[in-house]
Amino acid sequence: RQGEIVAGQGCNGAGKTTLLKTLVGLLHPQAGRVLLDGQDVSQMSLHEVIRSVGYVPQSPGSLLFQETVRQELEFTRRSHGLPPQDPMPLLERLGLAQYSHTYPRDLSQGERQRVALAAILVAEPNVLLLDEPTLGLDYLQKSRLVQLLCGLRNEGEAILIATHDVELVASCADRTVVLHDGRVIDEGECGS
């Protein structure tokens, strides 16, 4: 729901990444359907879906192909038909301002993860899907991510995080859903 952070948990192979890819329309469900604002995602073009849903995969390299971090964000805005916007406030929020003119693939794993997140957030999605977003982040960057996610939740963003990181779940999730073999086996409210 809007204004909620849900953590999808489960062991490797439980279906967390498959769920995220299905929600963004990269995969189609074997049964049932995924609705976005009442519309079946499988009947929408990927471009239509990503106007509302931002997906950051585990391996952010697939999203990064511009010459600089700044150009990544500018490209995303253009490709979504959004007016130009100064990317520096978002880069500062993510601790990336000093890398604005750096080639993204020269950055560390954690930095690339944050650049990919910035490249998705700059498109202003209503739903944010994150696959293992703390991978490669140190304690300070993880703390910044939690602050950012809580801020986005307070702004009405709907966020689903696939993660093994129980600290992340404890620090920001409102609800958790446990998957096993592609099925929800448990869910409940968190005490964040």
XYZ file of N, CA and C in Angstrom:
576
model
N 0.839 -1.193 0.000
C 0.000 0.000 0.000
C 0.873 1.241 0.000
N 0.280 2.360 -0.418
C 1.013 3.615 -0.354
C 1.377 3.914 1.089
N 2.565 4.480 1.291
C 3.007 4.814 2.629
C 3.366 3.609 3.471
N 3.814 2.533 2.818
C 4.153 1.305 3.538
C 5.422 0.683 2.952
N 6.248 0.161 3.846
C 7.423 -0.610 3.441
C 7.169 -2.061 3.818
N 7.198 -2.929 2.814
C 7.012 -4.363 3.027
C 8.324 -5.058 2.684
N 8.762 -5.938 3.558
C 9.976 -6.717 3.321
C 9.583 -8.118 2.902
N 10.080 -8.559 1.765
C 9.918 -9.938 1.313
C 11.146 -10.710 1.732
N 10.941 -11.738 2.538
C 12.058 -12.518 3.045
C 11.894 -13.980 2.681
N 12.966 -14.720 2.819
C 12.973 -16.148 2.526
C 14.356 -16.551 2.090
N 14.617 -17.825 2.107
C 15.951 -18.305 1.731
C 16.165 -18.124 0.223
N 17.407 -18.331 -0.210
C 17.712 -18.254 -1.641
C 16.801 -19.222 -2.403
N 16.262 -18.760 -3.516
C 15.385 -19.594 -4.323
C 13.937 -19.601 -3.875
N 13.604 -18.797 -2.861
C 12.230 -18.770 -2.343
C 11.262 -18.077 -3.296
N 11.781 -17.213 -4.162
C 10.908 -16.522 -5.115
C 10.862 -15.010 -4.945
N 11.756 -14.450 -4.147
C 11.737 -13.008 -3.883
C 11.994 -12.196 -5.162
N 13.062 -12.517 -5.858
C 13.396 -11.790 -7.087
C 12.351 -12.043 -8.162
N 11.872 -13.255 -8.265
C 10.822 -13.574 -9.237
C 9.574 -12.747 -8.956
N 9.224 -12.584 -7.689
C 8.076 -11.760 -7.323
C 8.279 -10.322 -7.797
N 9.438 -9.751 -7.521
C 9.692 -8.373 -7.944
C 9.611 -8.237 -9.461
N 10.224 -9.165 -10.177
C 10.196 -9.105 -11.643
C 8.782 -9.259 -12.184
N 7.967 -10.029 -11.499
C 6.569 -10.195 -11.910
C 5.792 -8.913 -11.650
N 6.056 -8.279 -10.522
C 5.347 -7.038 -10.189
C 5.660 -5.902 -11.151
N 6.890 -5.879 -11.687
C 7.261 -4.817 -12.616
C 6.955 -5.200 -14.070
N 6.464 -6.411 -14.299
C 6.059 -6.816 -15.638
C 7.154 -7.465 -16.464
N 8.307 -7.770 -15.872
C 9.366 -8.453 -16.608
C 9.064 -9.938 -16.774
N 8.295 -10.496 -15.851
C 7.823 -11.882 -15.926
C 6.306 -11.871 -15.789
N 5.665 -12.891 -16.318
C 4.214 -12.997 -16.184
C 3.887 -14.100 -15.179
N 2.867 -13.873 -14.360
C 2.514 -14.880 -13.355
C 1.997 -16.156 -14.014
N 2.301 -17.302 -13.386
C 1.787 -18.573 -13.875
C 0.303 -18.710 -13.568
N -0.130 -18.046 -12.520
C -1.540 -18.053 -12.125
C -1.844 -16.702 -11.492
N -3.079 -16.294 -11.545
C -3.458 -15.020 -10.964
C -3.012 -13.860 -11.835
N -3.055 -12.678 -11.264
C -2.638 -11.513 -12.028
C -2.133 -10.430 -11.079
N -1.390 -9.522 -11.644
C -0.840 -8.391 -10.909
C -1.564 -7.150 -11.391
N -2.156 -6.428 -10.452
C -2.885 -5.214 -10.804
C -2.121 -3.984 -10.347
N -2.044 -3.007 -11.218
C -1.438 -1.716 -10.923
C -2.496 -0.662 -11.209
N -2.963 -0.019 -10.166
C -4.063 0.945 -10.293
C -5.255 0.325 -11.024
N -5.539 -0.946 -10.696
C -6.686 -1.632 -11.268
C -6.457 -2.221 -12.646
N -5.277 -2.033 -13.205
C -4.979 -2.525 -14.546
C -4.035 -3.718 -14.466
N -4.301 -4.758 -15.255
C -3.479 -5.959 -15.292
C -2.126 -5.631 -15.926
N -1.037 -5.821 -15.161
C 0.308 -5.497 -15.632
C 0.660 -6.272 -16.897
N 0.170 -7.512 -17.023
C 0.504 -8.316 -18.208
C -0.118 -7.744 -19.479
N -1.108 -6.866 -19.328
C -1.746 -6.234 -20.481
C -1.162 -4.850 -20.780
N -0.159 -4.459 -19.998
C 0.462 -3.142 -20.162
C 1.848 -3.306 -20.776
N 2.310 -2.296 -21.486
C 3.689 -2.321 -21.976
C 4.620 -2.063 -20.796
N 5.848 -2.514 -20.912
C 6.829 -2.284 -19.858
C 6.989 -0.787 -19.615
N 6.968 -0.008 -20.683
C 7.094 1.448 -20.546
C 5.955 2.024 -19.700
N 4.742 1.513 -19.894
C 3.603 1.975 -19.081
C 3.798 1.619 -17.609
N 4.298 0.418 -17.350
C 4.487 -0.032 -15.970
C 5.553 0.800 -15.280
N 6.683 1.025 -15.946
C 7.782 1.719 -15.276
C 7.529 3.214 -15.101
N 6.450 3.712 -15.634
C 6.059 5.096 -15.295
C 5.665 5.183 -13.832
N 5.153 4.086 -13.289
C 4.694 4.066 -11.900
C 5.544 3.205 -10.981
N 6.224 2.211 -11.545
C 6.958 1.248 -10.729
C 8.449 1.338 -11.045
N 9.241 1.589 -10.009
C 10.692 1.605 -10.160
C 11.279 0.338 -9.576
N 12.156 -0.320 -10.333
C 12.755 -1.589 -9.906
C 14.272 -1.470 -9.920
N 14.888 -1.730 -8.778
C 16.345 -1.749 -8.675
C 16.765 -3.199 -8.427
N 17.394 -3.842 -9.422
C 17.799 -5.242 -9.278
C 19.017 -5.396 -8.368
N 19.312 -6.640 -8.001
C 20.493 -6.944 -7.177
C 21.774 -6.481 -7.843
N 21.866 -6.674 -9.126
C 23.056 -6.283 -9.887
C 22.762 -4.992 -10.629
N 23.168 -3.858 -10.071
C 22.793 -2.576 -10.646
C 23.462 -2.263 -11.975
N 24.501 -3.019 -12.331
C 25.206 -2.744 -13.577
C 24.303 -2.738 -14.797
N 23.233 -3.509 -14.761
C 22.316 -3.564 -15.908
C 21.581 -2.246 -16.131
N 21.567 -1.383 -15.123
C 20.888 -0.088 -15.253
C 21.845 1.043 -15.604
N 23.133 0.807 -15.532
C 24.109 1.881 -15.642
C 24.874 1.795 -16.955
N 24.708 2.806 -17.801
C 25.391 2.773 -19.092
C 25.791 4.148 -19.599
N 25.545 5.197 -18.850
C 25.949 6.540 -19.259
C 27.397 6.807 -18.833
N 27.955 7.905 -19.305
C 29.353 8.243 -19.028
C 29.587 8.766 -17.613
N 28.566 9.407 -17.019
C 28.719 9.925 -15.656
C 27.465 9.611 -14.847
N 27.607 9.698 -13.540
C 26.474 9.480 -12.639
C 25.380 10.502 -12.944
N 25.766 11.751 -13.102
C 24.796 12.811 -13.403
C 24.024 12.498 -14.690
N 24.739 12.031 -15.714
C 24.090 11.705 -16.983
C 23.109 10.542 -16.837
N 23.386 9.613 -15.931
C 22.441 8.516 -15.671
C 21.085 9.080 -15.257
N 21.104 10.010 -14.324
C 19.866 10.581 -13.808
C 19.177 11.450 -14.849
N 19.955 12.217 -15.596
C 19.380 13.062 -16.647
C 18.745 12.211 -17.741
N 19.416 11.102 -18.102
C 18.868 10.192 -19.108
C 17.532 9.612 -18.660
N 17.461 9.180 -17.403
C 16.220 8.602 -16.882
C 15.080 9.595 -16.988
N 15.315 10.840 -16.583
C 14.249 11.856 -16.658
C 13.798 12.046 -18.107
N 14.755 12.153 -19.015
C 14.402 12.341 -20.434
C 13.605 11.152 -20.957
N 14.070 9.938 -20.644
C 13.406 8.743 -21.191
C 11.999 8.553 -20.623
N 11.718 9.158 -19.474
C 10.372 9.108 -18.903
C 9.538 10.318 -19.301
N 10.076 11.170 -20.164
C 9.351 12.349 -20.615
C 9.173 13.396 -19.529
N 10.070 13.393 -18.544
C 9.992 14.347 -17.437
C 10.882 15.547 -17.731
N 10.509 16.715 -17.238
C 11.339 17.904 -17.482
C 12.684 17.775 -16.770
N 13.704 18.467 -17.273
C 15.012 18.420 -16.611
C 14.892 18.862 -15.148
N 15.762 18.287 -14.326
C 15.757 18.588 -12.899
C 17.190 18.440 -12.392
N 17.595 19.328 -11.515
C 18.937 19.240 -10.940
C 19.036 17.952 -10.118
N 19.931 17.024 -10.485
C 20.035 15.764 -9.756
C 20.820 15.865 -8.449
N 21.468 16.992 -8.210
C 22.364 17.095 -7.048
C 21.662 16.889 -5.703
N 20.468 17.416 -5.457
C 19.841 17.147 -4.160
C 19.634 15.650 -3.886
N 19.222 14.901 -4.906
C 19.044 13.458 -4.730
C 20.394 12.773 -4.525
N 21.396 13.175 -5.294
C 22.728 12.589 -5.131
C 23.279 12.888 -3.737
N 23.029 14.080 -3.236
C 23.466 14.424 -1.877
C 22.754 13.555 -0.850
N 21.455 13.358 -1.038
C 20.669 12.524 -0.125
C 21.210 11.107 -0.035
N 21.772 10.634 -1.149
C 22.305 9.271 -1.209
C 23.819 9.214 -0.996
N 24.429 10.341 -0.633
C 25.867 10.365 -0.396
C 26.682 10.148 -1.651
N 26.169 10.637 -2.790
C 26.827 10.412 -4.073
C 27.248 11.696 -4.782
N 27.060 12.834 -4.163
C 27.323 14.114 -4.837
C 28.745 14.190 -5.381
N 29.715 13.677 -4.631
C 31.108 13.765 -5.064
C 31.391 12.908 -6.294
N 30.462 12.021 -6.662
C 30.651 11.152 -7.819
C 29.838 11.590 -9.040
N 29.280 12.774 -9.012
C 28.369 13.191 -10.092
C 29.021 13.160 -11.474
N 30.340 13.343 -11.555
C 31.023 13.336 -12.852
C 31.893 12.092 -13.037
N 31.607 11.052 -12.256
C 32.367 9.803 -12.307
C 31.652 8.789 -13.194
N 32.430 7.986 -13.892
C 31.880 6.880 -14.681
C 31.295 5.857 -13.694
N 29.996 5.566 -13.778
C 29.342 4.719 -12.778
C 29.975 3.346 -12.578
N 30.468 2.741 -13.625
C 31.023 1.386 -13.494
C 32.386 1.372 -12.803
N 32.968 2.568 -12.566
C 34.214 2.657 -11.818
C 33.962 2.701 -10.308
N 32.720 2.769 -9.907
C 32.370 2.870 -8.489
C 32.329 1.493 -7.838
N 32.335 1.485 -6.513
C 32.232 0.223 -5.773
C 30.834 -0.365 -5.938
N 30.670 -1.616 -5.525
C 29.360 -2.286 -5.590
C 28.286 -1.467 -4.875
N 28.574 -1.029 -3.660
C 27.602 -0.260 -2.890
C 27.283 1.081 -3.523
N 28.303 1.728 -4.088
C 28.084 3.012 -4.762
C 27.245 2.823 -6.020
N 27.541 1.781 -6.787
C 26.730 1.493 -7.987
C 25.282 1.203 -7.600
N 25.101 0.497 -6.486
C 23.751 0.193 -6.002
C 22.995 1.501 -5.728
N 23.667 2.454 -5.092
C 23.035 3.733 -4.769
C 22.792 4.571 -6.021
N 23.702 4.504 -6.990
C 23.489 5.229 -8.255
C 22.271 4.658 -8.983
N 22.155 3.339 -9.010
C 20.985 2.719 -9.649
C 19.706 3.144 -8.945
N 19.726 3.190 -7.620
C 18.561 3.653 -6.868
C 18.243 5.093 -7.229
N 19.260 5.947 -7.310
C 19.045 7.345 -7.687
C 18.450 7.443 -9.093
N 18.958 6.606 -10.015
C 18.458 6.625 -11.391
C 16.999 6.195 -11.479
N 16.550 5.391 -10.546
C 15.141 4.994 -10.500
C 14.311 6.072 -9.798
N 14.805 6.572 -8.667
C 14.050 7.565 -7.896
C 13.840 8.871 -8.651
N 14.779 9.232 -9.508
C 14.659 10.484 -10.241
C 13.450 10.468 -11.189
N 12.949 9.276 -11.506
C 11.758 9.146 -12.366
C 10.463 9.285 -11.580
N 10.562 9.446 -10.255
C 9.411 9.681 -9.381
C 8.358 8.574 -9.440
N 8.769 7.316 -9.228
C 7.783 6.225 -9.245
C 6.890 6.278 -8.007
N 5.706 5.679 -8.111
C 4.794 5.564 -6.971
C 5.068 4.308 -6.162
N 5.653 3.316 -6.832
C 5.977 2.033 -6.214
C 7.461 1.790 -6.447
N 8.156 1.397 -5.385
C 9.584 1.139 -5.480
C 9.852 -0.303 -5.082
N 10.519 -1.050 -5.964
C 10.877 -2.444 -5.728
C 12.388 -2.537 -5.638
N 12.892 -3.031 -4.509
C 14.331 -3.108 -4.281
C 14.741 -4.548 -4.004
N 15.714 -5.039 -4.762
C 16.201 -6.399 -4.584
C 17.560 -6.344 -3.895
N 17.615 -6.767 -2.642
C 18.828 -6.766 -1.823
C 19.536 -5.410 -1.868
N 18.848 -4.339 -1.441
C 19.415 -2.993 -1.579
C 20.599 -2.692 -0.675
N 20.862 -3.500 0.347
C 21.990 -3.216 1.233
C 23.255 -3.969 0.824
N 23.187 -4.719 -0.253
C 24.338 -5.469 -0.747
C 25.478 -4.497 -1.045
N 26.598 -4.678 -0.390
C 27.764 -3.833 -0.633
C 27.766 -2.508 0.107
N 26.771 -2.260 0.961
C 26.724 -0.995 1.697
C 27.386 -1.147 3.060
N 28.136 -0.127 3.459
C 28.692 -0.129 4.809
C 27.623 0.395 5.771
N 27.957 0.433 7.048
C 26.978 0.819 8.072
C 26.408 2.215 7.822
N 27.280 3.181 7.498
C 26.824 4.554 7.265
C 25.866 4.610 6.078
N 26.209 3.941 4.982
C 25.352 3.975 3.798
C 24.044 3.228 4.038
N 24.104 2.159 4.831
C 22.873 1.440 5.168
C 21.959 2.351 5.988
N 22.543 3.102 6.905
C 21.780 4.045 7.722
C 21.140 5.123 6.853
N 21.897 5.626 5.875
C 21.345 6.623 4.939
C 20.194 6.028 4.124
N 20.360 4.779 3.714
C 19.299 4.122 2.951
C 18.029 4.010 3.784
N 18.170 3.609 5.041
C 17.009 3.498 5.924
C 16.316 4.855 6.059
N 17.095 5.915 6.256
C 16.514 7.259 6.363
C 15.778 7.637 5.080
N 16.389 7.332 3.942
C 15.765 7.637 2.659
C 14.457 6.864 2.499
N 14.484 5.556 2.788
C 13.284 4.732 2.637
C 12.168 5.200 3.568
N 12.512 5.530 4.804
C 11.496 6.022 5.745
C 10.929 7.354 5.257
N 11.781 8.209 4.713
C 11.303 9.470 4.153
C 10.373 9.249 2.981
N 10.736 8.330 2.096
C 9.869 8.024 0.942
C 8.534 7.446 1.398
N 8.577 6.574 2.407
C 7.330 6.015 2.956
C 6.455 7.145 3.485
N 7.057 8.087 4.203
C 6.299 9.205 4.765
C 5.738 10.128 3.693
N 6.342 10.097 2.504
C 5.839 10.877 1.362
C 4.771 10.105 0.586
N 4.450 8.878 1.028
C 3.389 8.102 0.389
C 3.850 7.028 -0.570
N 5.145 6.805 -0.662
C 5.671 5.776 -1.558
C 5.299 4.384 -1.049
N 5.006 3.475 -1.955
C 4.817 2.058 -1.635
C 6.136 1.370 -1.957
N 6.720 0.677 -0.981
C 8.048 0.096 -1.152
C 8.012 -1.386 -0.792
N 8.556 -2.202 -1.691
C 8.713 -3.634 -1.429
C 10.190 -3.963 -1.564
N 10.752 -4.532 -0.501
C 12.171 -4.861 -0.457
C 12.326 -6.373 -0.350
N 13.050 -6.974 -1.289
C 13.434 -8.382 -1.167
C 14.788 -8.382 -0.487
N 14.877 -9.015 0.685
C 16.119 -8.916 1.440
C 16.335 -10.080 2.394
N 17.613 -10.320 2.682
C 18.017 -11.232 3.750
C 18.436 -10.425 4.975
N 18.500 -9.116 4.840
C 19.040 -8.231 5.864
C 18.001 -7.970 6.960
N 18.090 -8.713 8.050
C 17.112 -8.583 9.139
C 17.232 -7.236 9.844
N 18.430 -6.647 9.862
C 18.583 -5.309 10.450
C 17.806 -4.277 9.650
N 17.859 -4.385 8.329
C 17.101 -3.475 7.471
C 15.614 -3.625 7.745
N 15.158 -4.862 7.812
C 13.740 -5.134 8.071
C 13.335 -4.532 9.416
N 14.137 -4.767 10.446
C 13.813 -4.271 11.785
C 13.824 -2.750 11.856
N 14.650 -2.109 11.042
C 14.780 -0.664 11.149
C 13.793 0.127 10.301
N 13.130 -0.501 9.328
C 12.225 0.320 8.515
C 10.956 -0.364 8.009
N 10.874 -1.676 8.037
C 9.696 -2.344 7.448
C 8.476 -2.236 8.350
N 7.330 -2.036 7.716
C 6.050 -2.027 8.426
C 5.470 -3.433 8.515
N 5.784 -4.220 7.488
C 5.235 -5.557 7.392
C 6.252 -6.445 6.705
N 6.217 -7.728 7.022
C 7.098 -8.668 6.340
C 6.274 -9.822 5.773
N 6.717 -10.304 4.631
C 6.084 -11.437 3.964
C 7.187 -12.471 3.757
N 6.968 -13.685 4.234
C 7.970 -14.742 4.111
C 7.556 -15.671 2.972
N 8.490 -15.869 2.045
C 8.247 -16.728 0.890
C 9.030 -18.023 1.013
N 8.453 -19.074 0.469
C 9.126 -20.366 0.364
C 8.581 -21.056 -0.874
N 9.484 -21.456 -1.757
C 9.103 -22.177 -2.967
C 8.024 -21.436 -3.762
N 8.177 -20.110 -3.848
C 7.262 -19.303 -4.650
C 5.923 -19.001 -4.015
N 5.771 -19.314 -2.751
C 4.492 -19.085 -2.067
C 4.709 -18.301 -0.775
N 3.708 -17.517 -0.424
C 3.731 -16.821 0.856
C 3.391 -17.843 1.934
N 4.305 -18.021 2.899
C 4.040 -18.971 3.966
C 3.728 -18.267 5.295
N 4.051 -16.972 5.365
C 3.753 -16.224 6.584
C 3.844 -14.741 6.288
N 3.111 -13.956 7.038
C 3.230 -12.513 6.923
C 2.758 -11.898 8.221
N 3.259 -10.720 8.494
C 2.867 -10.057 9.732
C 3.425 -8.657 9.833
N 2.904 -7.942 10.799
C 3.333 -6.568 11.051
C 4.705 -6.591 11.726
N 5.493 -5.560 11.463
C 6.794 -5.388 12.117
C 6.666 -4.325 13.183
N 7.606 -4.275 14.059
C 7.572 -3.319 15.145
C 8.388 -2.079 14.897
N 8.556 -1.658 13.608
C 9.400 -0.486 13.340
C 8.754 0.801 13.793
